[in-house]
Coordinates of C-alpha atoms and ligand atoms in Angstrom, one line a residue:
X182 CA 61.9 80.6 96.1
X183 CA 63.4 81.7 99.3
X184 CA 66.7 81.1 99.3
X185 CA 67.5 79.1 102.6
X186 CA 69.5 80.4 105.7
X187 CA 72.8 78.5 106.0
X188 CA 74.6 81.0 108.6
X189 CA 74.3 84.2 109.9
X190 CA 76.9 86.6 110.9
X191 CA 76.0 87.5 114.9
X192 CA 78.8 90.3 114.5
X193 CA 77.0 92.1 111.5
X194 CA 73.9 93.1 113.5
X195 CA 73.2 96.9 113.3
X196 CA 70.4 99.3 113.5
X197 CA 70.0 102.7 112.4
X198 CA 66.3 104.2 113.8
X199 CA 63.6 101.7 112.8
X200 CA 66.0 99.4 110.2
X201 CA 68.0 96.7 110.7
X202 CA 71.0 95.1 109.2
X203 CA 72.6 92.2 108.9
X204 CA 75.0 89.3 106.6
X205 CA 73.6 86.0 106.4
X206 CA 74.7 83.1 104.2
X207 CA 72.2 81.7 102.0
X208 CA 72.2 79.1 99.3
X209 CA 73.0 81.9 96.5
X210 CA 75.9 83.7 98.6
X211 CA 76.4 85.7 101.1
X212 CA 73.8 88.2 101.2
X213 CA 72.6 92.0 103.6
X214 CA 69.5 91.2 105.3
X215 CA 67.9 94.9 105.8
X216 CA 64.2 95.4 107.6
X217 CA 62.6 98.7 107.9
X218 CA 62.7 102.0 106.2
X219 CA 66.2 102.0 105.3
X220 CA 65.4 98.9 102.7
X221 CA 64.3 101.5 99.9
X222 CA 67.8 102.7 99.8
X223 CA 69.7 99.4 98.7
X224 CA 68.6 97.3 95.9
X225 CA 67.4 93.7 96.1
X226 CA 64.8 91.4 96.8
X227 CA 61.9 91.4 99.5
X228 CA 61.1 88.2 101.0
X229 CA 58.9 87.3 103.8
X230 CA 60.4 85.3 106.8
X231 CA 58.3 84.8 109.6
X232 CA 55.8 86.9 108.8
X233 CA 58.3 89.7 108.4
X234 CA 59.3 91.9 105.0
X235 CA 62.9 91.8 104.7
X236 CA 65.0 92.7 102.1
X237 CA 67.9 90.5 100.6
X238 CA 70.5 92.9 99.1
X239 CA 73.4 91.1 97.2
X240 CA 76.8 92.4 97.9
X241 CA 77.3 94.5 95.1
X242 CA 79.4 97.8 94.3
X243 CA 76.2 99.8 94.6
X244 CA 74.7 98.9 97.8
X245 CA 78.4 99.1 99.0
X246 CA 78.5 102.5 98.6
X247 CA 74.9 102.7 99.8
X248 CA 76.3 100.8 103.4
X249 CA 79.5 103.3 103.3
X250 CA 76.7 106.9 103.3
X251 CA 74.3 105.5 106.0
X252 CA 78.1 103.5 108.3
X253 CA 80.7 105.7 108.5
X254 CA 83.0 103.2 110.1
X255 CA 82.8 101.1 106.5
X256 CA 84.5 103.8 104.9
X257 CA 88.3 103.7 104.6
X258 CA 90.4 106.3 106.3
X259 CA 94.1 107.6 107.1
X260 CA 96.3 105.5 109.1
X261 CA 97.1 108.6 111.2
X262 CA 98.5 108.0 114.8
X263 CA 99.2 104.1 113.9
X264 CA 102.7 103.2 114.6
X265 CA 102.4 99.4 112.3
X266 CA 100.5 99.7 109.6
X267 CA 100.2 96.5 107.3
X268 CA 98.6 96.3 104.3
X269 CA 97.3 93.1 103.3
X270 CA 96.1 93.1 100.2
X271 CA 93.1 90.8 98.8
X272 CA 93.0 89.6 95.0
X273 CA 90.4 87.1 95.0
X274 CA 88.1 89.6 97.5
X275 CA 87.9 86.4 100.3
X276 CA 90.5 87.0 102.4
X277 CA 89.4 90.6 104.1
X278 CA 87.5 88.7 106.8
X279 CA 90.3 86.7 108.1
X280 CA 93.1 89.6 107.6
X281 CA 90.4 91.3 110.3
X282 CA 90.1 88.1 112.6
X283 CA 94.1 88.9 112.8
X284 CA 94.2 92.1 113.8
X285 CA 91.0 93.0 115.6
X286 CA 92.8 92.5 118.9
X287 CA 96.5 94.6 117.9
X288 CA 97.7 97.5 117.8
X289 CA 97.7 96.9 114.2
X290 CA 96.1 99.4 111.1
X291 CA 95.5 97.5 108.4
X292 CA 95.2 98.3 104.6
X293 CA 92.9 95.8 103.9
X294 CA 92.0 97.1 100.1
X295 CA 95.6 97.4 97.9
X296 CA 95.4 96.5 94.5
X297 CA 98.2 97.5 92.0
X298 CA 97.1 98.2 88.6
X299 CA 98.4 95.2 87.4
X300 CA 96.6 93.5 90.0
X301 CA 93.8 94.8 89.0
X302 CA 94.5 93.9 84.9
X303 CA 95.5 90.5 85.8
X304 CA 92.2 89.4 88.5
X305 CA 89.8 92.0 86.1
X306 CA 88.7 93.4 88.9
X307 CA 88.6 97.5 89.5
X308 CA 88.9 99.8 92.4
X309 CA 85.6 99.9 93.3
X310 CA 85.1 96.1 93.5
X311 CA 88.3 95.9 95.6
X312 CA 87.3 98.2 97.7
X313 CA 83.5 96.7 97.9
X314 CA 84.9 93.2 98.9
X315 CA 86.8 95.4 102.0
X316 CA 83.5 96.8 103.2
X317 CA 81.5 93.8 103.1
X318 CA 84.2 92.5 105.1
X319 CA 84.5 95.0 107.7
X320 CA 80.3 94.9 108.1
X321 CA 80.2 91.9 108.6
X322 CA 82.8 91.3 111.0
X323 CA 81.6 93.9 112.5
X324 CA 85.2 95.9 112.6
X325 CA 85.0 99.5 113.5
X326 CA 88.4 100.1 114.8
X327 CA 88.9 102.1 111.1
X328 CA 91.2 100.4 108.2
X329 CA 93.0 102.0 105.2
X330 CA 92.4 101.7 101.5
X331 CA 95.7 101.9 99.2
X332 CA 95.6 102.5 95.1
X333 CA 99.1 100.9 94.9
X334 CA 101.7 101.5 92.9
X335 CA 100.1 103.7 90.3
X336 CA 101.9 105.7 88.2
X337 CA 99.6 108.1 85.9
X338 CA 97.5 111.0 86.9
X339 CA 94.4 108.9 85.3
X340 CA 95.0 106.1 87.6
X341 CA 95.4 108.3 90.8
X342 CA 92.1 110.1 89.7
X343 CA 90.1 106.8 89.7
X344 CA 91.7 105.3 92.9
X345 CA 90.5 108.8 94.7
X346 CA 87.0 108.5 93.1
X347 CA 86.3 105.3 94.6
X348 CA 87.5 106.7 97.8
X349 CA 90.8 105.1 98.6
X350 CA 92.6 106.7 101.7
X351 CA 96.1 105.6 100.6
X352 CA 97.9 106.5 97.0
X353 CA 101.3 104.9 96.5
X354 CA 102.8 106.8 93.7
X355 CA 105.5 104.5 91.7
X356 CA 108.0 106.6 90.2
X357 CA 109.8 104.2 88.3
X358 CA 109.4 105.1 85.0
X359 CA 110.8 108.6 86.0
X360 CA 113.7 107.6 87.9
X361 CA 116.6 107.9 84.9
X362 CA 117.8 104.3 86.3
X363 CA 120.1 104.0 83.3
X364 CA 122.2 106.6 84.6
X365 CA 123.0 104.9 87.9
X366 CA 125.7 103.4 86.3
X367 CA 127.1 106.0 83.8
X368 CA 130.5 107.1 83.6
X369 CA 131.4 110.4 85.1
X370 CA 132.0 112.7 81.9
X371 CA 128.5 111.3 80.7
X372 CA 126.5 112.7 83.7
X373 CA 128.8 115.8 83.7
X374 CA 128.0 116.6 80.3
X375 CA 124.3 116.1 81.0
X376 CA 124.1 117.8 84.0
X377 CA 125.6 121.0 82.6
X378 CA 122.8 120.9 80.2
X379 CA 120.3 121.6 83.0
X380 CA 119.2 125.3 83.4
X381 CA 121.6 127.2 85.5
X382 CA 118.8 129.0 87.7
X383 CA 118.0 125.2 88.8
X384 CA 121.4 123.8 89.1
X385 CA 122.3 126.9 90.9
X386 CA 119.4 126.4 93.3
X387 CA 120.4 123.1 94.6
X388 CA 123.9 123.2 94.8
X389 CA 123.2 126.2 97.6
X390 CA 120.6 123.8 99.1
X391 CA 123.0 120.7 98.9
X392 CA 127.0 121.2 98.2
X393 CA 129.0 121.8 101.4
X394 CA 126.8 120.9 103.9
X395 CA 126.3 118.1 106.2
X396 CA 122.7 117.6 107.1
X397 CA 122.5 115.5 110.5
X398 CA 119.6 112.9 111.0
X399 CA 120.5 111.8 114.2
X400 CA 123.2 111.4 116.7
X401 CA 125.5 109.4 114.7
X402 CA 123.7 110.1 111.3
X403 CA 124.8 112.4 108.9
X404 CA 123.7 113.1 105.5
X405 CA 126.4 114.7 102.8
X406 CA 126.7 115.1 99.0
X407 CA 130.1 115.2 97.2
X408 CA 129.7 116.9 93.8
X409 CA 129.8 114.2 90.7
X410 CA 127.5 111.3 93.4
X411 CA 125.1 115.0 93.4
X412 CA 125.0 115.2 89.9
X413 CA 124.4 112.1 89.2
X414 CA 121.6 111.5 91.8
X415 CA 120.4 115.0 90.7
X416 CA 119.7 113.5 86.9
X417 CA 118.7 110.0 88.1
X418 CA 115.8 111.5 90.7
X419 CA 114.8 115.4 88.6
X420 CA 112.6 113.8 86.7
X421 CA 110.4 111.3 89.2
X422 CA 110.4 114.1 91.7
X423 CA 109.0 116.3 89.4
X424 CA 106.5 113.5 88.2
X425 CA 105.3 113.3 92.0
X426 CA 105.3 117.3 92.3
X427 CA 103.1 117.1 89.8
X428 CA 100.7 114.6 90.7
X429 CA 100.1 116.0 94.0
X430 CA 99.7 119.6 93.1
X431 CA 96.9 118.7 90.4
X432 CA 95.4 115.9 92.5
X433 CA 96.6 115.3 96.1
X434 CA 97.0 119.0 98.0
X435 CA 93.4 118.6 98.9
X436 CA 92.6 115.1 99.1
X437 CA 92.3 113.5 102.8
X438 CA 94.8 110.5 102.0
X439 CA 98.3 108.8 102.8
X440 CA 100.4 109.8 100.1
X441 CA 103.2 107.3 99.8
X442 CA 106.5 108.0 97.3
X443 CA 107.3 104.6 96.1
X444 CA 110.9 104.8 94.3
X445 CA 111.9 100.5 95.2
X446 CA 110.9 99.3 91.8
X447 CA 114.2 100.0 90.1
X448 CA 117.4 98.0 89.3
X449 CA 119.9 99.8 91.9
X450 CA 119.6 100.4 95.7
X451 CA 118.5 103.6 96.9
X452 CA 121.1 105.1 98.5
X453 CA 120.9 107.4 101.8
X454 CA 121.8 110.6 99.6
X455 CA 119.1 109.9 97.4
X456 CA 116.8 109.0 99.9
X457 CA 116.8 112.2 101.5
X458 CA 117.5 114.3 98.5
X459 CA 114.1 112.7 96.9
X460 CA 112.3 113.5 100.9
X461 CA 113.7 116.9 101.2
X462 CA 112.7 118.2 97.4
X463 CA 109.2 116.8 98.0
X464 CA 108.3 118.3 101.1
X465 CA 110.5 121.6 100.5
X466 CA 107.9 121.9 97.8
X467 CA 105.0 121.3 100.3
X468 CA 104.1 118.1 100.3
X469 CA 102.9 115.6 103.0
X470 CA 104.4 112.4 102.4
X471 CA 103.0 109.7 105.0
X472 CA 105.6 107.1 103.9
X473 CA 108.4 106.3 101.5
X474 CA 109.4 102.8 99.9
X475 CA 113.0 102.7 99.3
X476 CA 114.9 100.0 97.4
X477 CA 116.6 98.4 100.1
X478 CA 120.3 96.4 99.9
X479 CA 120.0 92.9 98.7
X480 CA 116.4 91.3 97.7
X481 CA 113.3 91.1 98.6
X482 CA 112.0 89.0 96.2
X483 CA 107.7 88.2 96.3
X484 CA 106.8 85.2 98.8
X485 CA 110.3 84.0 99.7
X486 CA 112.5 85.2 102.5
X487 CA 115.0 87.9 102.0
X488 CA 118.0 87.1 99.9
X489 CA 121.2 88.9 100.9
X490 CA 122.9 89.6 104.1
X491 CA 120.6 90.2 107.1
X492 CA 123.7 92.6 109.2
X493 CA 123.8 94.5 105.9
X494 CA 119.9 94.8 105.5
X495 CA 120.0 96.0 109.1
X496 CA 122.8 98.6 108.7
X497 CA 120.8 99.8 105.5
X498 CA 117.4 99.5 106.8
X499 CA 118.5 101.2 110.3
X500 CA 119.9 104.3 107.9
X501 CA 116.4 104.5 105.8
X502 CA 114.3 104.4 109.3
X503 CA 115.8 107.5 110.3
X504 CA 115.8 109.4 107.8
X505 CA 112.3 109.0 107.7
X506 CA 111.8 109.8 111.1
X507 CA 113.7 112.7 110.4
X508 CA 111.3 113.9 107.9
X509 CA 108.3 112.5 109.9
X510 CA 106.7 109.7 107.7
X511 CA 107.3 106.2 108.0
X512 CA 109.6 103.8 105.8
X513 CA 107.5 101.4 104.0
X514 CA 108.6 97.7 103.4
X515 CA 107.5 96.8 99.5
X516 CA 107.5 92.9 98.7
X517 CA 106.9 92.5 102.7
X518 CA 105.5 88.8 102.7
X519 CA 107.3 86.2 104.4
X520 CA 110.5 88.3 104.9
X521 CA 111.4 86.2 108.3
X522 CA 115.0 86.7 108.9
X523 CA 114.6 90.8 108.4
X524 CA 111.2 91.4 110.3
X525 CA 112.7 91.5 113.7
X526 CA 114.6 94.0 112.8
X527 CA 112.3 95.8 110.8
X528 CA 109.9 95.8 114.2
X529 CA 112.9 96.7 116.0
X530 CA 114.4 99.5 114.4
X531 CA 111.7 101.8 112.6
X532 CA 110.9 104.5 115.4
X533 CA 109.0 106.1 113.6
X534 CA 106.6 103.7 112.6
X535 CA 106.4 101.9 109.0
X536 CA 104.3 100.4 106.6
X537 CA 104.6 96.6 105.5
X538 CA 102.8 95.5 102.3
X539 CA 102.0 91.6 101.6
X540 CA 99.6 90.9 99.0
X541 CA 100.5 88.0 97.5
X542 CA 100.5 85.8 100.3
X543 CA 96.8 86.0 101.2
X544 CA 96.6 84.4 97.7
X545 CA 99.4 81.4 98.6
X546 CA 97.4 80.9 101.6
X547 CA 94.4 80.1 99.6
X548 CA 96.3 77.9 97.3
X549 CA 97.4 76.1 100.3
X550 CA 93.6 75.1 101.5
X551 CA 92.8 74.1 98.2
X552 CA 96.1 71.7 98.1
X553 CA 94.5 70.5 101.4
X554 CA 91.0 70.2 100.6
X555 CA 90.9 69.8 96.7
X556 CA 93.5 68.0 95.8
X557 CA 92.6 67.4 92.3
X558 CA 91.6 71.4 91.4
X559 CA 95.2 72.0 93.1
X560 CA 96.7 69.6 90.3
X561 CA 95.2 71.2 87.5
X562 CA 96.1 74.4 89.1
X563 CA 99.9 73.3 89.5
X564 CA 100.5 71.8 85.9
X565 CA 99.1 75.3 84.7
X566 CA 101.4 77.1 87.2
X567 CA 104.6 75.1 85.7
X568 CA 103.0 75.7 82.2
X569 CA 103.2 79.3 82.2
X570 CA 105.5 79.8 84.3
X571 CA 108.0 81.5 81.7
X572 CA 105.1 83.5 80.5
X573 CA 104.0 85.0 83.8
X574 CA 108.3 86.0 84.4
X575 CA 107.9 88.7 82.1
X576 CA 105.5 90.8 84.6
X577 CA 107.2 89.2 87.6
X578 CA 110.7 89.8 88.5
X579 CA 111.5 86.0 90.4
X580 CA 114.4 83.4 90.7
X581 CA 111.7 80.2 90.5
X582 CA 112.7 77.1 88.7
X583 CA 110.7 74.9 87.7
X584 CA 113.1 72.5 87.3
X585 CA 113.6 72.8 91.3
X586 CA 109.6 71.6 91.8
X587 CA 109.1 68.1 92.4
X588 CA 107.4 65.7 89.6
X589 CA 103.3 65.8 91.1
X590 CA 102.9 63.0 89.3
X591 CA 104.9 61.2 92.2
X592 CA 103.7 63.3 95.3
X593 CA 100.4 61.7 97.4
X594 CA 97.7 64.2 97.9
X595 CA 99.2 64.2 101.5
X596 CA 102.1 65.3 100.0
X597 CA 100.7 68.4 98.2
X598 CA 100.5 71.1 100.7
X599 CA 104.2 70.7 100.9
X600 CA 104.7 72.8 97.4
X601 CA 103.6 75.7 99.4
X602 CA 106.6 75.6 101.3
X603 CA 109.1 75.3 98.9
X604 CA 110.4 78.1 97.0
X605 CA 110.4 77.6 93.6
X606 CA 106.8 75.9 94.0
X607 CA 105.5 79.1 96.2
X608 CA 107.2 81.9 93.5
X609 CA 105.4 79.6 90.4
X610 CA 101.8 79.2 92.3
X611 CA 102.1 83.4 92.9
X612 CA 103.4 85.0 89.8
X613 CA 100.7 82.5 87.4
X614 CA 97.8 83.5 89.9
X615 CA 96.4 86.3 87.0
X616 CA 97.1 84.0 83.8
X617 CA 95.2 81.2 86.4
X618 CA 92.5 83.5 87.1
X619 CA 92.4 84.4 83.5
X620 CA 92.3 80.8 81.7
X621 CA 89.1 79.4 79.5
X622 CA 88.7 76.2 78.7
X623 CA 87.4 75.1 75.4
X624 CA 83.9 76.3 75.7
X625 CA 84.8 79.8 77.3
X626 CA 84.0 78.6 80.6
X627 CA 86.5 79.4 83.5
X628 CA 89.6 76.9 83.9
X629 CA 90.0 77.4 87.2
X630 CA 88.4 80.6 88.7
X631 CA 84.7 79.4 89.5
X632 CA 85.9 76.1 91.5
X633 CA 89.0 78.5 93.6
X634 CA 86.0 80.9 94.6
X635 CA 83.6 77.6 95.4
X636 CA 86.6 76.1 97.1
X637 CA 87.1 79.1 99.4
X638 CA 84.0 79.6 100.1
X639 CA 83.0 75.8 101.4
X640 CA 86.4 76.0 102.9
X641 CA 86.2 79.6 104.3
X642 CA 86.7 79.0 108.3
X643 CA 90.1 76.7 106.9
X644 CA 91.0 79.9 104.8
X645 CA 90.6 82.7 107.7
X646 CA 92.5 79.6 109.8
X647 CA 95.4 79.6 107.4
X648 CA 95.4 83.4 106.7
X649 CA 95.8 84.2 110.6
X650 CA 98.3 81.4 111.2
X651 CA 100.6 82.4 108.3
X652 CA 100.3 85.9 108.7
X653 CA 100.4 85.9 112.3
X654 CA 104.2 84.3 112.1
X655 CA 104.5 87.4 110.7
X656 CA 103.2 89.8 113.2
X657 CA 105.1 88.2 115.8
X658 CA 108.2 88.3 114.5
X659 CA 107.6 91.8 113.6
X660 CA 107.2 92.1 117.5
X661 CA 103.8 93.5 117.1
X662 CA 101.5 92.8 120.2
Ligands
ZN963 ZN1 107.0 98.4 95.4

């Protein structure tokens, strides 16, 4: 049978010599629709339409790659020469098209692919499917402005290894299990004692390099160490910048790709000295960092707006920025999603460029459209969220209560989109996505994950709709035109 023609995609039209490419959606998915000579490369089907072969190539990791060798603009690449760069982030693999529909007429690099490891444990997904989904998506809206590919937050050797051989563009390095965070906070003789236990020939080294000195960032910027707040940052920041020394001299000195040093995932803010002392050992060593994610003051907590004091955020923020103009990389934003009150000054402040990641939200917006369209999937979806909600705390770090959400028992279906905008509702529907993603019912079929990717897809012009809306609000208040 011929599977029927329920849209095409105008914007995915390409030839190459005598082939021809395009997307089309049929009855059985989205499909490549290749004539010509260049069909024996990708595997699929032939069909006749029209008294024309044609071939009808699912939109799998293999023909990806296939697409990426024969159209260079499908592969990922650097985010050189981009002031903003945002990355979006896309755990279900739908929401690419719309984070393109967004941008496509700013001066805007996006990330669409960025997938933490635990991202990619909890949706069982890998790098190559991520990045698979953000190819289809750039073909077939026809997006060859360029876009960037980031292996988030990884943290072993083996895991930068396999984001590089799927190609990714971007590695963010997490540091956090090597930044000694439990001696933030230890008393003076402790970190004395310890620190005279490093070797003299290093200790030696940097106290040259750092006591005494006052290292100036910019006009009204200066950077100094006194001698116990060295030692102790010294101890706290050896070992991760070693770990990232490491890491790039076995893997990274030769690869083409932003190398971010991620060091927000820890219990204590990262202070200016440390900051720069992390910076200036990296690159004194040699290497090219393209941006740095700092723990900023007060907290930036996933899909809620930032907790603390927006004056001191901007003070602290305004510090950060500079130093990383300094050093010529941008600061990056971690935990970036609906972060109203600070993104003006974000946008306002960071000269030399940064780097926002949201990936959660693409997945709230899709909860929303199915709280608007299927009402009763979005039920079962938020008794499981309130469910597991103590379960899914132990990988997420979040304030939610559920005793703060509203009994759905009593809310219309009218009334259901509203959970999406309050905060306790928005934190449980985001941390539970994996476990929700993840759930079997009794006879091994999927709880919920079949009917969210059926939803989305009748749904999908509502879903690009919401996506650009939400994430708009957040490109203007950035200041981003
Ligand atoms: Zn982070």
């Amino acid at each position: 049978m011929i599977p029927v023609l329920l849209r095409e995609y105008p914007d995915s039209a390409r030839s190459r010599g005598d082939s021809t490419f395009h997307m089309e959606e049929t009855g059985e998915g989205c499909v490549l629709v290749v004539t010509g000579p260049d069909a024996a490369l990708l595997d699929g089907a032939e069909k006749t339409r029209s008294g024309k072969t044609l071939k009808l190539c699912p939109l799998t990791v293999e023909n990806s790659k296939v697409i990426r060798k024969l159209f260079e603009f499908t592969n990922p690449v650097r985010h050189k020469g981009h002031n903003v760069t945002i990355g979006f982030g896309d755990r279900l693999g739908l929401a690419s098209a719309g984070h393109i529909r967004l941008v496509s007429g700013l001066d805007v690099f996006p990330v669409l692919a960025q997938q933490s490891k635990r991202e990619l444990n909890l949706t069982n997904r890998t790098y190559d499917d991520v990045l698979a989904a953000a190819v289809w998506a750039v073909f077939r809206e026809g997006y060859t402005k360029g876009y960037g590919a980031d292996g988030d937050h990884l943290k072993t050797h083996e895991e930068v290894k396999s984001a590089l051989k799927s190609g990714y563009s971007m590695i963010t390095l997490d540091c956090s299990d090597h930044i000694r965070n439990d001696l933030a906070y230890a008393p003076q003789p402790e970190i004395d004692a310890r620190y005279a236990k490093l070797p003299t020939n290093l200790t030696t080294k940097l106290e040259n390099r750092y006591l005494n000195k006052i290292f100036p960032v910019c006009s009204d910027i200066n950077i100094g160490f006194d001698e116990p707040d060295f030692r102790r940052i010294a101890l706290v920041y050896l070992p991760a910048i070693d770990h990232a020394l490491s890491i790039y001299d076995d893997l990274l000195k030769d690869a083409r790709v932003d190398f971010e040093i991620s060091i927000d995932e820890t219990l204590t803010t990262t202070s200016p000295q440390s900051h720069f002392f992390v910076a200036n050992e990296l690159i004194g060593h040699g290497v090219k960092i393209a941006s740095l994610a700092p723990r900023f003051t007060g907290e930036l907590q996933k899909r809620i707006d930032y907790r603390g004091d927006p004056s001191e955020f901007e003070r602290d923020f305004l510090i950060h920025a500079k130093l990383a103009e300094a050093f010529g990389y941008k600061i990056s934003v971690h935990s970036g999603s609906d972060k109203f009150s600070i993104f003006p000054v974000i946008g306002k402040l960071a000269g030399g460029g940064y780097h926002l990641k949201t990936a959660g939200t693409s997945w709230l917006e899709a909860v929303r459209v199915i709280a608007q369209r299927a009402p009763s999937l979005y039920r079962g979806m938020h008794a499981f969220a309130l469910e597991h909600l103590h379960e899914a705390k132990k990988y997420y770090h979040i304030t939610g209560n559920a005793a703060n959400i509203a009994d759905i028992n009593s809310v219309s279906d009218a009334g259901l989109p509203d959970y999406l905008e309050q905060d306790d509702s928005r934190q449980a529907l985001h941390i539970t996505y994996g476990l929700m993603l993840q759930a079997k019912a009794e006879d091994g079929s999927a709880l919920f994950r079949d009917k969210i990717y059926e939803a989305l897809h009748a749904y999908e012009s509502d879903y690009f709709t919401a996506l650009e809306k939400h994430l708009g609000r957040h490109l203007t208040a950035l200041g981003v035109k």
